[in-house]
Amino acid sequence: MITLTHFLVVSACIFCIGLYAVLAKRNTIMILVGIELMINAAILNFVAFGKYDKLNYAGQVFALFAIVLAAAAVAVGLAIILNVYRSFKTINPKNIHELKD
Amino acid sequence: MNVSIPNILDQIIASVPLFKPELALIIGFIVCIFTALFLEKRWRNSTFIGCIVTLGFSLYYLIGQLSTTATGFSGMWLVDTWSTYARLVVLCSTVIIAIFLQQQHSKNNGDVYSILIAATLGMHVLSSTSHWLMAFIGIEMVSIASYILVGYFSQNKTQSEAAMKYVLFGSVCAAVMLYGLSLVYGLTGNLDFQSAEHLQGLMDAPEAIITLALLFVFAGIGFKLSFVPFHVWSPDVYQGAPTAITAFLSTIPKIGAIILFARLYQSWSSTAFYFSELSTWFITIVAIVTMLVGNLAALRQQDVKRMMAYSSIGHTGLLLMAVFAYQDLNSYLLFYIVAYVLMNLATFIFIDQIEQQTGSTSLLSYTGLGKKMPILFTAFTLVAISLIGIPPTVGFVAKLMVFTSTFSVFQSSGDTGALLLLIIGALTSAISLFFYFKIPLYAFLRNSDQPVILKKQFGVLLVIAYILTVLVILFGIFPNWVMQVLA
């Protein structure tokens, strides 16, 4: 029997993996992948909780909107990273530091 | 609850009149995409005209809503004084930003206007909802539009780097906020943060999970408001982006986010349970730290745009203080927003005009310019005085109102947090004197040995900036003009 707890544990794990990728990876595309994992963990949560919200289906609707918005944000992010690669010839955030105090 | 389809349809159709300003923006957004594609080559500025007409229509419908208080779309859309005046300020400043863009980036600017309209639409959504789904959509709309705006004109390294930092930091904050929202949804089963069910769910939840969920949600709002510790992106992005875009970033996105935060704080802080205490402590600590970090870091900046970034972080701290103090009276918070927008727009237009002449935004390049551009620098100094909060300017009145109401909160409740807020607020206002006065110091009191050749310039932008400066003084002497409208 798969209960709500299983979903929550899995989504917490995915969120932590995504957070680790964001903090530790030295490649901007991998950071975007990490962000995507974090968003998907939240979407899993929404759908799992939505099972108990029989009347409004707010969880499912939120999940749909979140998927669309995440796709839009990633499209913009990739375009900007392409632009960064053109001017810096690298996408390692460590090496991109023209602006600082 | 009645869930038959004809009933729902009736409800939606009845709510459409409340949505007219936004419908105008949606239609204008689509029209601007097509004019940028097909007409821009034949008639230059056709997209700009389309954008201004759209904003005009939206303004017209919005003025029709001035005295309405209603909810629509089954409680997802709120129209009240907060939302109407916030949207009014957003639309007026968007018009100025559109003119700014048209004057400074006249080539290849077709799509910028449609993105600007999309960002405005996101702001409208943020400032007139209490539903988490709408709030998240609003935050993402504004964020995605701002990422594109920052990267749109990127020609050199700094501009693309600014766009990249913005997009990465923004996406992480949005993802964290979404996870927090999913936890809040799981705890309450309701996404409207003003509803009784939502508050009841928060009261029953265990403390550890609620701390995590609330802090995650605040992370997303904190990114849009750029309060500490989610402020690290703003100096880099403000410095790297083109000045017209910086003027946009420093004013418009903050209006919607602060209205959302004020609504949230108002409904969450009113109970005696753990989550109310947590939000009150959070806002107090964050406001104090934000004012300190913003104003202290601004002291050692040599680039004007970077300095203004830290200054706007400091002003965010004061806005949070206004949210903390004015839970019932909303006109004071709106007054601070109006003052903040006036001052920041004028400042960035001045910075841009000087950048056009000298090609630099460094403070050192202002040396001796005061004698060559006397009117501009006099107006600039007046706006700087207003940013510090010295009479007789609008900044003084706005700060005074925030301080007096925080003091009355302290008197009525004896809350140490309110006292600390007052002390730190007064202290940081004094600190801010030192970095804002660097501008007239360099411009008027230091002489440069390098001759600067000035181009003759008298554009629309400068006229707008002077009008804004006059308004800064006028609203400072007669604050009643604004207060009567807002009350």
Coordinates of C-alpha atoms in Angstrom, one line a residue, chain B residues 56 67 101 110 166 178 198 290 361 381 401 404 480:
Chain B
G56 CA -4.0 54.3 -21.9
S67 CA -14.7 53.4 -6.1
L101 CA 13.0 52.7 -23.5
G110 CA 10.0 45.9 -31.0
Y166 CA 19.1 37.1 -12.2
L178 CA 6.6 26.5 -4.9
H198 CA -6.5 28.3 5.6
T290 CA 17.7 44.9 5.5
T361 CA 28.1 55.7 -14.2
T381 CA 20.3 66.9 -5.4
M401 CA 4.4 58.7 8.7
T404 CA 5.0 57.9 13.9
N480 CA -2.8 66.1 1.8

